[in-house]
Structures are given as C-alpha cells and as structure tokens.
mmCIF file of C-alpha atoms in Angstrom:
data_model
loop_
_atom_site.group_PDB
_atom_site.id
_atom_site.type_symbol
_atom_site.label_atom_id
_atom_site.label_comp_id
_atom_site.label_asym_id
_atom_site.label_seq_id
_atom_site.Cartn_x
_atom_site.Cartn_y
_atom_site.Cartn_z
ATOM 1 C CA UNK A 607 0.000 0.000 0.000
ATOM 2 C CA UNK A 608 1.049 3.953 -0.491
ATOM 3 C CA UNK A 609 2.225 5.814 1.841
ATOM 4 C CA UNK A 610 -0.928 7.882 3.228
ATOM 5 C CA UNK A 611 -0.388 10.791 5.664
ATOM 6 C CA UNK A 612 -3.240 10.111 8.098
ATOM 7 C CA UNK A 613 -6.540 12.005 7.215
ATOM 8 C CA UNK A 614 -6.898 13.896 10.690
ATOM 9 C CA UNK A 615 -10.666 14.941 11.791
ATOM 10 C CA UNK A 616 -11.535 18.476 11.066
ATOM 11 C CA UNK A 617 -12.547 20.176 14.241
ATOM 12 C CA UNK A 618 -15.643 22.353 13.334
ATOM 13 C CA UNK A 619 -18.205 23.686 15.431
ATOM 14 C CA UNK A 620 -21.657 22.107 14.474
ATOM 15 C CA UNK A 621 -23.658 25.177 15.628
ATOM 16 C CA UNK A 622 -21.399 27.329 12.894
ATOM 17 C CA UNK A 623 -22.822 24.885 9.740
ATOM 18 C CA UNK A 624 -26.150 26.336 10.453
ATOM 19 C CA UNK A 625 -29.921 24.072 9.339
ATOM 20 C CA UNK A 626 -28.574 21.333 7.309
ATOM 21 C CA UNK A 627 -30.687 19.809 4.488
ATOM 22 C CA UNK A 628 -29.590 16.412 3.698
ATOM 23 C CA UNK A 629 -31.136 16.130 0.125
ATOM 24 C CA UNK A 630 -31.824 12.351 0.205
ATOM 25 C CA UNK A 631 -34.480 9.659 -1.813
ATOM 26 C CA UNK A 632 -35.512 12.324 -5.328
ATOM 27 C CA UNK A 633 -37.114 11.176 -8.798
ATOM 28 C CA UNK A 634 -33.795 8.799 -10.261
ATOM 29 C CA UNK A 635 -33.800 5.315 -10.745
ATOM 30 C CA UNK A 636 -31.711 5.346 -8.038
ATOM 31 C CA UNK A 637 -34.078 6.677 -5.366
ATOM 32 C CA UNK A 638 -33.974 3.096 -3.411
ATOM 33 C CA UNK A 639 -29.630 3.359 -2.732
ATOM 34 C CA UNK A 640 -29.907 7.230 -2.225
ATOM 35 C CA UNK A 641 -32.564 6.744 0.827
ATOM 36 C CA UNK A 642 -30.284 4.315 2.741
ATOM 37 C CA UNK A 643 -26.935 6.656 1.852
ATOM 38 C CA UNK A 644 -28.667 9.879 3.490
ATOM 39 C CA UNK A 645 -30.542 8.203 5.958
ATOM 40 C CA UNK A 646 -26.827 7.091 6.973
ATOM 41 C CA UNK A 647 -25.468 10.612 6.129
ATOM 42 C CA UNK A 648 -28.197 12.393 8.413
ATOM 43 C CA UNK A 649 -27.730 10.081 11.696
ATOM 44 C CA UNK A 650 -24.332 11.193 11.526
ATOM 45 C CA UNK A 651 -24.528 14.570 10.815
ATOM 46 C CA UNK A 652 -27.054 14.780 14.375
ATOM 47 C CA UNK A 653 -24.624 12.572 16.457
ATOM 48 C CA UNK A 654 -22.009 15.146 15.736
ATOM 49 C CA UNK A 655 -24.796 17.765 17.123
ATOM 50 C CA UNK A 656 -25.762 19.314 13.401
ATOM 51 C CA UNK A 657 -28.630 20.687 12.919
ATOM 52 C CA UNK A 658 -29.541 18.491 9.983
ATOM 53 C CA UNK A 659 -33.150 17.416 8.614
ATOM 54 C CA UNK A 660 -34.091 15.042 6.054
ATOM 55 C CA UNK A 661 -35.269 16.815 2.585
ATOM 56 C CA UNK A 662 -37.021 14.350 -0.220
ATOM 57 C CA UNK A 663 -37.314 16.824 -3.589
ATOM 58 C CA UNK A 664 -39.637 13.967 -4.617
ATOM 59 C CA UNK A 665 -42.303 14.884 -1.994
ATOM 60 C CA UNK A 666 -41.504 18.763 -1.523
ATOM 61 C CA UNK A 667 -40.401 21.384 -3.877
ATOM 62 C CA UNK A 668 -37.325 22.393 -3.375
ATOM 63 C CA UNK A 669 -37.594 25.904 -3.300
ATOM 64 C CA UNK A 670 -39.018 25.343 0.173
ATOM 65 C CA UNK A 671 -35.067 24.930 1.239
ATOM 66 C CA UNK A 672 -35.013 28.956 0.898
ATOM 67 C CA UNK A 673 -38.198 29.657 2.718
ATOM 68 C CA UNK A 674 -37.323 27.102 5.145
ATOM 69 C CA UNK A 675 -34.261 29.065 5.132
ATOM 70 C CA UNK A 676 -31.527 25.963 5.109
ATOM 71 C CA UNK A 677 -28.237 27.461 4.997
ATOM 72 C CA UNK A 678 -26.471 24.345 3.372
ATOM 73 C CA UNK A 679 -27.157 21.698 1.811
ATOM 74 C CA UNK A 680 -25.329 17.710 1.671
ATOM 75 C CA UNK A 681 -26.305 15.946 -1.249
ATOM 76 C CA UNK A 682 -27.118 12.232 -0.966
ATOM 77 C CA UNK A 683 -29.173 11.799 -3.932
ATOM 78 C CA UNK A 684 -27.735 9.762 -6.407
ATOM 79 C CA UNK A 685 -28.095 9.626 -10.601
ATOM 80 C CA UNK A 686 -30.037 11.989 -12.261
ATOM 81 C CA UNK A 687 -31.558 14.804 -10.640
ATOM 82 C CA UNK A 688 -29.211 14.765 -7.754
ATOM 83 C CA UNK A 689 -25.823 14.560 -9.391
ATOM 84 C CA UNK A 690 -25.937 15.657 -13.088
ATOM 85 C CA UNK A 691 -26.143 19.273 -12.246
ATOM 86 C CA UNK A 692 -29.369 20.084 -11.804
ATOM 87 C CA UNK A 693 -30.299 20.687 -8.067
ATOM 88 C CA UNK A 694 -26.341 22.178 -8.427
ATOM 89 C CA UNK A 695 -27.891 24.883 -10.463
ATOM 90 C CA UNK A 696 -30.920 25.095 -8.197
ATOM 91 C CA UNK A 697 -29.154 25.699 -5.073
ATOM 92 C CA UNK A 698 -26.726 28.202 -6.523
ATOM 93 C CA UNK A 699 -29.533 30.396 -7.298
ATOM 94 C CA UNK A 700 -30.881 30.212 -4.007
ATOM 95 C CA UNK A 701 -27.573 30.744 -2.249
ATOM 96 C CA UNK A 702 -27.556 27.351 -0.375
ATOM 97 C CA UNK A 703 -23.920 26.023 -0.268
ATOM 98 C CA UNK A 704 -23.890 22.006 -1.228
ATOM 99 C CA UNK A 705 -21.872 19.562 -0.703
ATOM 100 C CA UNK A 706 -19.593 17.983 -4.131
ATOM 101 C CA UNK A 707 -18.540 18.791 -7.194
ATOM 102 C CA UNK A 708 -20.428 22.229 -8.859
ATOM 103 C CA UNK A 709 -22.481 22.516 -12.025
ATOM 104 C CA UNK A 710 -20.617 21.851 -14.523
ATOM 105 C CA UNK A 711 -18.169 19.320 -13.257
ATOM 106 C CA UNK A 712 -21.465 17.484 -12.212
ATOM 107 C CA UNK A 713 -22.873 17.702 -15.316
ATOM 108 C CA UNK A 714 -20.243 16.228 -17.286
ATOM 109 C CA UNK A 715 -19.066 13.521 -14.694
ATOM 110 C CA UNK A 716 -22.796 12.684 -14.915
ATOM 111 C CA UNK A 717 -22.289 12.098 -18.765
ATOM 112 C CA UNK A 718 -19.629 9.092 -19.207
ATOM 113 C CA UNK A 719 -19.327 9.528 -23.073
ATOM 114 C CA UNK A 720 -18.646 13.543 -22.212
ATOM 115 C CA UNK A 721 -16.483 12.280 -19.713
ATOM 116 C CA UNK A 722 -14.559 9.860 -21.464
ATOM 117 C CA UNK A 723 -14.314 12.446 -24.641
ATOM 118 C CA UNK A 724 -12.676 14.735 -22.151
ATOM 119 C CA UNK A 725 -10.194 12.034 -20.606
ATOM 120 C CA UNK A 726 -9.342 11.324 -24.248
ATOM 121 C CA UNK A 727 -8.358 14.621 -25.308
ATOM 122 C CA UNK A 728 -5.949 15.176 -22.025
ATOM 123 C CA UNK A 729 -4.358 11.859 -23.305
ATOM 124 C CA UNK A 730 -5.868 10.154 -19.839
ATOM 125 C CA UNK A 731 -6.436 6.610 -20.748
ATOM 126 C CA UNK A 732 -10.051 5.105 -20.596
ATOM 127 C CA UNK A 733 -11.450 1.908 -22.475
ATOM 128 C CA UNK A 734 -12.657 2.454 -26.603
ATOM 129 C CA UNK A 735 -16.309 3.289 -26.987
ATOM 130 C CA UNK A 736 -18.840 3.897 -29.575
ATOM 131 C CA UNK A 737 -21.834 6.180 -28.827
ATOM 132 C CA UNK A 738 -24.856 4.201 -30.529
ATOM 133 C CA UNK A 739 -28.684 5.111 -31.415
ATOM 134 C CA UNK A 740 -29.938 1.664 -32.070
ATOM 135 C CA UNK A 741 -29.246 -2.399 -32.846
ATOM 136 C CA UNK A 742 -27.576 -1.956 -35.865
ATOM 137 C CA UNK A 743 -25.544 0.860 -34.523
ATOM 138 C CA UNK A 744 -24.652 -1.440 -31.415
ATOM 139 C CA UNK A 745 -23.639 -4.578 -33.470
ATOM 140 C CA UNK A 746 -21.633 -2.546 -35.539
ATOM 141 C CA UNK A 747 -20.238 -1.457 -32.086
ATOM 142 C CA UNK A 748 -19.619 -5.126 -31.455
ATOM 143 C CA UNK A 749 -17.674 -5.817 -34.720
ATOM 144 C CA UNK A 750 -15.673 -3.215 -33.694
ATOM 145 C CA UNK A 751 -15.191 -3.478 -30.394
ATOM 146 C CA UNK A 752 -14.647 -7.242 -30.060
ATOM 147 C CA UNK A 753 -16.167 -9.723 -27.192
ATOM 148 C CA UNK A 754 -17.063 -9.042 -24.288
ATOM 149 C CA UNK A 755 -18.620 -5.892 -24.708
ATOM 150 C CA UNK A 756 -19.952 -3.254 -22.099
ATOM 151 C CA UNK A 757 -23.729 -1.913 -23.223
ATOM 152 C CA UNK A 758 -24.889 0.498 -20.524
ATOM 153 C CA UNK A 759 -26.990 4.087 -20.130
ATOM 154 C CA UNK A 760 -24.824 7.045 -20.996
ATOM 155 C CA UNK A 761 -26.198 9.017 -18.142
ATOM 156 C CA UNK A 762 -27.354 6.463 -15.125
ATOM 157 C CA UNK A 763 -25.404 5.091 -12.202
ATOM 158 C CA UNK A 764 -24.967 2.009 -9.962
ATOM 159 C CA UNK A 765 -24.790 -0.209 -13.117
ATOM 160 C CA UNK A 766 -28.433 0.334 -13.742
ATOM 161 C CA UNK A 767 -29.678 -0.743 -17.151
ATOM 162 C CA UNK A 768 -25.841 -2.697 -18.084
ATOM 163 C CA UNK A 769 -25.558 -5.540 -19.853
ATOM 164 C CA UNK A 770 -21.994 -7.435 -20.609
ATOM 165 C CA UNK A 771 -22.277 -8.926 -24.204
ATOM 166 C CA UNK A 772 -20.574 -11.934 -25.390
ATOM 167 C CA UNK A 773 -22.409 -12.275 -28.482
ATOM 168 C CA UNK A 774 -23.766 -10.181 -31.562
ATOM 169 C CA UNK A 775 -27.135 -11.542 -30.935
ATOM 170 C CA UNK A 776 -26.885 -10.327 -27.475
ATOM 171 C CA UNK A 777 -26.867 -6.589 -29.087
ATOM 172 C CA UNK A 778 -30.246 -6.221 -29.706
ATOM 173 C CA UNK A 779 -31.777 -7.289 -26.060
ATOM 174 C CA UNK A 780 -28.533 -5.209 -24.415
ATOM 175 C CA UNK A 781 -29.209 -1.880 -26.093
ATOM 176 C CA UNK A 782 -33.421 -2.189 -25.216
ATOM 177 C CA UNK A 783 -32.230 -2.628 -22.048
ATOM 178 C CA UNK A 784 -29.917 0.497 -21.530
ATOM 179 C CA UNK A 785 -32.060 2.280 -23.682
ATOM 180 C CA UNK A 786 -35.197 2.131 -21.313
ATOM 181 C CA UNK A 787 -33.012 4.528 -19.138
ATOM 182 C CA UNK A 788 -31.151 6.631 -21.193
ATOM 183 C CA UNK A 789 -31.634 7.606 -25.181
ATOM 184 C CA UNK A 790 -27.784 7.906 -25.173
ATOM 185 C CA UNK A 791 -26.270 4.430 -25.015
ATOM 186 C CA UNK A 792 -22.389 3.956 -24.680
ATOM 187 C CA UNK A 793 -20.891 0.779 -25.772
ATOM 188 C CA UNK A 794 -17.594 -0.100 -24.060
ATOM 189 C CA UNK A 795 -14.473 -2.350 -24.562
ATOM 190 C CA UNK A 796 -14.038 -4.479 -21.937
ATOM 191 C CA UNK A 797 -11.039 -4.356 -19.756
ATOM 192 C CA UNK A 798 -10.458 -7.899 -18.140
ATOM 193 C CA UNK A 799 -8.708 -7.615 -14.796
ATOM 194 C CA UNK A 800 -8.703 -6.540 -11.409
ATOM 195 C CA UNK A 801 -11.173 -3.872 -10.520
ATOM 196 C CA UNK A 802 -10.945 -1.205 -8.129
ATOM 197 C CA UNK A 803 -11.859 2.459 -7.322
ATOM 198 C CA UNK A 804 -10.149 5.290 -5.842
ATOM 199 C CA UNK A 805 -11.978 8.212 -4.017
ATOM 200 C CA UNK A 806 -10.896 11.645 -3.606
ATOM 201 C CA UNK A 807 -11.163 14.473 -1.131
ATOM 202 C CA UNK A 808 -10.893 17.966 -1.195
ATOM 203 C CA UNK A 809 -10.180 20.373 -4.083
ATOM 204 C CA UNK A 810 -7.349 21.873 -6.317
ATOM 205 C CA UNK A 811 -4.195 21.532 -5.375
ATOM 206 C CA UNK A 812 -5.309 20.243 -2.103
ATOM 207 C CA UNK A 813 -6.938 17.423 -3.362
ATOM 208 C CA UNK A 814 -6.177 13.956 -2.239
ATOM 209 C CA UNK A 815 -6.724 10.641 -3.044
ATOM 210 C CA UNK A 816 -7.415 7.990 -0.803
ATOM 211 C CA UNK A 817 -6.043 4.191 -0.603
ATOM 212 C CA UNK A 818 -7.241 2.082 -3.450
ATOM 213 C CA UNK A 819 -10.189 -0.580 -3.024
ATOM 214 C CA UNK A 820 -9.592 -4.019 -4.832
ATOM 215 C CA UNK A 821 -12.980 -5.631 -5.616
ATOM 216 C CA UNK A 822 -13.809 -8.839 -6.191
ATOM 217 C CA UNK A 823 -17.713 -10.054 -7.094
ATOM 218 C CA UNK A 824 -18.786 -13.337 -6.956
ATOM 219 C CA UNK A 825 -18.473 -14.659 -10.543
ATOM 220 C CA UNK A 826 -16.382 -11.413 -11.501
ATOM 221 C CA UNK A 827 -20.235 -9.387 -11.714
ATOM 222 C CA UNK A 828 -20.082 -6.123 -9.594
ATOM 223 C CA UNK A 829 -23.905 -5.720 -10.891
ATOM 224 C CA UNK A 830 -26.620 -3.981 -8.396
ATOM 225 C CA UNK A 831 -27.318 -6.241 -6.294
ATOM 226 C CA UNK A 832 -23.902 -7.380 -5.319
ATOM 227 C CA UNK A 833 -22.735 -3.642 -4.535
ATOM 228 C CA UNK A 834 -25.526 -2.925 -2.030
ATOM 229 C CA UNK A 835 -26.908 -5.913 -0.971
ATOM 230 C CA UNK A 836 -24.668 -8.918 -0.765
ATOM 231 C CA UNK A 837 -22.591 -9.997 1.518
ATOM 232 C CA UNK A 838 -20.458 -11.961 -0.876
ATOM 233 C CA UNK A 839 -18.232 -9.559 -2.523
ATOM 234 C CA UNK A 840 -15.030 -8.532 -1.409
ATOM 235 C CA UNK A 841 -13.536 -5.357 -0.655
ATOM 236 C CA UNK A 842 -10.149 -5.277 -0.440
ATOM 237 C CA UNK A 843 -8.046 -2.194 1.628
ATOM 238 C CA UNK A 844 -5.264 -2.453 1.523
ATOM 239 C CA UNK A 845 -5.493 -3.622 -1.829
ATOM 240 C CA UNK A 846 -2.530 -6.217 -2.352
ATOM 241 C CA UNK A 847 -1.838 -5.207 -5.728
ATOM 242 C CA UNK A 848 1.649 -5.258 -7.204
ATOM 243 C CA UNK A 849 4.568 -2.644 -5.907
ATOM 244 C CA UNK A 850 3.662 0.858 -6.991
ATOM 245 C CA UNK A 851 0.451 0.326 -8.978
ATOM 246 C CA UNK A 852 -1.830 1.739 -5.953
ATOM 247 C CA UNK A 853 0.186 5.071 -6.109
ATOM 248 C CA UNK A 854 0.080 5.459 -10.353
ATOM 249 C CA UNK A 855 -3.514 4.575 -9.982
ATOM 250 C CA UNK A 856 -4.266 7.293 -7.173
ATOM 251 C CA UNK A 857 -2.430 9.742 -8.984
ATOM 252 C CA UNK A 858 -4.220 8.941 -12.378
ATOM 253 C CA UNK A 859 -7.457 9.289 -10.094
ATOM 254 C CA UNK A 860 -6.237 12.404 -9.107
ATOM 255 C CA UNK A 861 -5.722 13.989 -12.604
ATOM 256 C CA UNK A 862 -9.135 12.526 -13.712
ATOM 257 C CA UNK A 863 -11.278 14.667 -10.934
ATOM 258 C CA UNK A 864 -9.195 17.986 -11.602
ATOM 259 C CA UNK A 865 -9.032 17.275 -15.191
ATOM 260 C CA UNK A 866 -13.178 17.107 -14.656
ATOM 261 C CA UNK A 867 -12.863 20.486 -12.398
ATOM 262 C CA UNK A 868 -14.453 18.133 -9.667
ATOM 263 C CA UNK A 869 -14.466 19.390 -6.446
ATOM 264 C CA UNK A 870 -15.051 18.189 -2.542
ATOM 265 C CA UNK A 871 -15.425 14.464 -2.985
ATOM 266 C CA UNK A 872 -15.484 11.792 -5.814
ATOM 267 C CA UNK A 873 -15.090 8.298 -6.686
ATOM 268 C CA UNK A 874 -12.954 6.909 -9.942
ATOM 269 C CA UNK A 875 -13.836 3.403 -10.702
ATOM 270 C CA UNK A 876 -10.351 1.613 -12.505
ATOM 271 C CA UNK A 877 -9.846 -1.194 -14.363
ATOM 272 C CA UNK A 878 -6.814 -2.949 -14.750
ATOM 273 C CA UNK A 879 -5.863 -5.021 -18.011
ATOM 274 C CA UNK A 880 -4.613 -7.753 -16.579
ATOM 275 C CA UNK A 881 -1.756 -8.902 -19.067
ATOM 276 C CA UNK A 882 -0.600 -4.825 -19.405
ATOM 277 C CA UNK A 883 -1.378 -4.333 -15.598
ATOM 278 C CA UNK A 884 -2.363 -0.470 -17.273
ATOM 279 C CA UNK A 885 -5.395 0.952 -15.647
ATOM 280 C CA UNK A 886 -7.984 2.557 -17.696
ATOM 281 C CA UNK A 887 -10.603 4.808 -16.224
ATOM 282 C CA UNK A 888 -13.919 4.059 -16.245
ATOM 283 C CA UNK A 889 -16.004 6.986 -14.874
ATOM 284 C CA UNK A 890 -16.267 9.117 -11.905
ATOM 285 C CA UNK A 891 -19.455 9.501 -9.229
ATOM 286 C CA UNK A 892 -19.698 13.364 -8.167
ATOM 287 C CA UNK A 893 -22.272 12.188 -5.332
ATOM 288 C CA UNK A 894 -20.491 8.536 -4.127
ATOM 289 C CA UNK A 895 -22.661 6.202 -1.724
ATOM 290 C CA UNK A 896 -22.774 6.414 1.407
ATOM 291 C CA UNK A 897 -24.480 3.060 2.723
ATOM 292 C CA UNK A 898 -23.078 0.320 4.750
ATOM 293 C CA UNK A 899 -21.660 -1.123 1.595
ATOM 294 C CA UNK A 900 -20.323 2.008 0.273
ATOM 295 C CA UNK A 901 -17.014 2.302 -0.796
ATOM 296 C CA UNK A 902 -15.757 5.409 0.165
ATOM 297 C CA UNK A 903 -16.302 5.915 3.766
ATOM 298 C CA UNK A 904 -14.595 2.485 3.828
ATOM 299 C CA UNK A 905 -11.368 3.672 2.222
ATOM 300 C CA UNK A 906 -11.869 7.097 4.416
ATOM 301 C CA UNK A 907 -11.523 4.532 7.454
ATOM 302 C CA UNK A 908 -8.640 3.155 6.129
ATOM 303 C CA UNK A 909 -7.204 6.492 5.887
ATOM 304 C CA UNK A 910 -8.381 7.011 9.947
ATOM 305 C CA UNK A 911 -11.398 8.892 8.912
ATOM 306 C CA UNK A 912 -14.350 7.159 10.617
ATOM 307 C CA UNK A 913 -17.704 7.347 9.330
ATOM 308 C CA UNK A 914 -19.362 10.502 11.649
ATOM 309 C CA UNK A 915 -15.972 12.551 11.078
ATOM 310 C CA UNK A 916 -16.220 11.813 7.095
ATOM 311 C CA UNK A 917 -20.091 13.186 6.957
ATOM 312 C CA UNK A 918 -18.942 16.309 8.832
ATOM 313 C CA UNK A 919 -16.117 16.992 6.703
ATOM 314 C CA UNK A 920 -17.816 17.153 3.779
ATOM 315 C CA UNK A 921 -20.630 19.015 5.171
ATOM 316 C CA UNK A 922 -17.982 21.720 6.345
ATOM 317 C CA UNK A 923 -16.442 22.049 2.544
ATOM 318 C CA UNK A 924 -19.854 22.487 1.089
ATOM 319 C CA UNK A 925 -19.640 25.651 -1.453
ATOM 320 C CA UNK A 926 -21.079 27.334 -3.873
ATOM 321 C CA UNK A 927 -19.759 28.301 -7.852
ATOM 322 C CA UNK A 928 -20.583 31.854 -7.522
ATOM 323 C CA UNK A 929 -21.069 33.195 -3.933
ATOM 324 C CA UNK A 930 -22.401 36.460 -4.668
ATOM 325 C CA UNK A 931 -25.051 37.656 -2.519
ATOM 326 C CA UNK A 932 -28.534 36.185 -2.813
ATOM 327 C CA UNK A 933 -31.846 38.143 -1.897
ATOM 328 C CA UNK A 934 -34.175 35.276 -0.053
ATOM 329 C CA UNK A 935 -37.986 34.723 -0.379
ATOM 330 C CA UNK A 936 -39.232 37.311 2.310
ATOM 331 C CA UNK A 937 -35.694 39.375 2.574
ATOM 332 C CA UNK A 938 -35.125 42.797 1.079
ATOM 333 C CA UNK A 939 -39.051 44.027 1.230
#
C-alpha cells in the first residue's frame, strides 16, 4: 500500500454549519440506494450535534429549502436529478452552499461519453467506446469493439440498465435494455482484470486521493445487487496489488477529478488489463454512496477517517460556484 499521511478529523463547530438539508431519496432510478446513503449521512450529521433534517425533492419542492431558510445543503441523492447538475444549479440560485462537485463538473461527470471524450483529449487513458442510437448501430459497435462488450446508459449510475455482451445476438436485447433509461447508449471495450476504485477528497491543489479498493464479485459481476446488498463480494483495503500500482492509480485518479474540475469528494472506478497491468478509467461519481456497503467511507476509514468525522467533513467544505449575494424569499421588502 502507499504511503498515506493520516486524514486527521476536522474540528468544526456544528452550531457554525447552520440548518442542514440532507437532500436524500428524489425522482432517479436510483431513489432506493440514495434513501439508505442519506438516511446514513443524516444520523451522523445529528450525532455530531448538526442541525440536519431530512429533505425528499420527490415529496416537496425544493424551493421550500429557501423559505425554510436551510443554509447548506449535503447531497445524498444519487443519478439523475441529484448529481448531473441540476439541483447544483438550483441551489446556486438560491444561495444554499452544497456539498460535491459544482455545475458543470457534475454535469459532465454525470455524462460518461462527455467524460470519457474529455479524458481522451488530455491523453488520460479510458477503455474504446462507440456512442450508438440503435441495434444496428450497437452490433456494428460489437464488430468493432470485439467480445465481451460493455452496453450500458450514458447518463445512469450504480450499473443500472448494463448488460456485458458476449455475443452479436446479445446486441439487440442489451441496447433495449440500456435504452429504457437513457436515449444515449455507450458501448464499451471491456477491460479484463482486477477492478478497483479510488476516491478523492478535497479540491485543487489540495486534493487527495485515498487508498485504493480491490474488488472482487462473486463470478467477476459487480452488478446492483452485489454492490448494495450482498454480503459476498469482497472489498479489499489495503489492496494487495503489485509494488507501486496503488500510487500510479491514485495519482491517475487524481488527474481525472481535476481534469473534470471536480471538487469536494469523488469516486474513480479503474480497471486494470490484466496482461498490461495499465489501468484505464472508467467513470467518476460526483455524489459517491454512502451506505453500509459504500465504498468510500470504507477507504476514508482506512485512511483514519471514521464514518461521523467523514459526513462532517464534507458538510464543512460544502460551497457554492458563484457566492455572490442572494436576496431570499421574504428578505429585502
């Protein structure tokens, strides 16, 4: 494992973060994972002695966070809606800093063929793709891509909607699928190896990247229900790989989220070829989980960053784009 100066709590006074909305549960496929990651997030935030309520923008509007008169706001909604940019843009008009990455770094993280267009250009490496609009457009993909092949949503998390093709007859089913979710549908080479992911805290310059998580699903599938429900896959931290491939993969990590202009926490997921042992990015999650099976407060323990001391960290880095001053509902008659 790399060298890792110990992540040291932050000592901030609860009473100085203000009401805290923890934006949990919203509209995205992912509603179910994003109720258990805030409901998580929130029981924290109060056992530190936050003032921190649960907020559901699928059962209130959210405009009620101004009259309410939150003054910030962690995110723990997950996929569309929650970390694509959109309640980014909402809460920057109502002067309500959040928690993560800002509008347009969410936006395009939130977009994995943006993304990967973007990690092409700055000559960052990530797996060969075709965008593709129907069947014939995703067997052609196949042809070109060779066996297996990665079908999945362009714009949807938590592998929703994936499908791992061995065969061209498999194309047809494999884009329906991912298509239900998402009219953009990425097709992806597949990268045999070991899989991990890398998260990252903080901004800039100051930006850091935690140790590296080796996982290992039964039968090699990391699908939905083996990231947040069973108790069979593997999580490896430290992760045992070979001498010096933990630090090229954090700093690769690294370059991805400021490449991205990501800012207060992230996730990288990595795969590495195993007969080249070179990692290739896969994408990056602006709003990570935080369940009992999430991966980031696990490497944040690693890094002697326990769960409760994580949650108030990130709450105490919440910002906004463009902190000008904003008039409330009620203020400035």
């Amino acid at each position: 494992m790399t060298a890792l100066t110990p992540l040291v709590p932050m000592t901030v006074d609860p009473r100085a973060l203000g009401k805290v909305a923890v934006l949990m549960g919203g509209h995205s496929a992912e509603r179910e994972v994003s109720l258990m990651s805030g409901s998580g997030v929130l029981a924290a935030l109060r056992r530190a002695g936050v003032d921190a309520h649960a907020f559901d923008p699928a059962e209130r509007p959210l405009w009620d966070l101004a009259c309410e008169r939150f003054d910030r706001a962690f995110i723990a909604l997950h996929g569309r809606f929650g970390e694509d940019g959109t309640v980014q843009g909402a809460l920057e008009l109502m002067g309500i800093p959040y928690t993560g990455s800002g509008v347009l770094a969410s936006s395009v993280a939130m977009d994995k063929v943006m993304t990967k267009r973007i990690w092409r250009a700055e000559g960052l490496p990530t797996p060969d793709w075709r965008q593709v609009d129907s069947v014939a457009e995703t067997q052609a993909a196949f042809d070109a891509l060779g066996a297996p092949m990665i079908v999945k949503p362009a714009r949807e998390g938590s592998t929703i909607g994936l499908t791992k093709v061995t065969s061209r007859e498999q194309c047809a089913a494999a884009y329906r699928l991912a298509a239900q979710h998402d009219p953009e549908v990425l097709c992806e080479q597949f990268i045999a190896g070991d899989e991990v992911t890398c998260p990252v805290l903080g901004s800039g310059a100051a930006a850091q990247a935690l140790p590296v998580i080796r996982i290992v699903a039964p039968g090699g599938n990391y699908d939905y229900q083996n990231k947040y429900f069973s108790d069979e896959t593997r999580y490896l931290v430290p992760c045992d790989l070979p001498a010096g491939e933990e630090g090229a993969i954090q700093a690769l990590v690294l370059a991805a989220y400021r490449t991205l202009g990501c800012r207060g926490w992230a996730r990288a997921d990595v795969m590495i070829d195993a007969a080249t042992r070179r990692p290739y990015l896969l994408e990056i999650n602006t709003a990570p989980g935080m369940t009992g099976h999430s991966l980031v407060p696990m490497s944040a323990r690693a890094a002697g960053l326990d769960y409760d001391a994580l949650c108030l960290r990130l709450l105490a880095d919440a910002a906004l784009d463009n902190p000008l001053p904003v008039v409330r509902r009620g203020e400035g008659r």
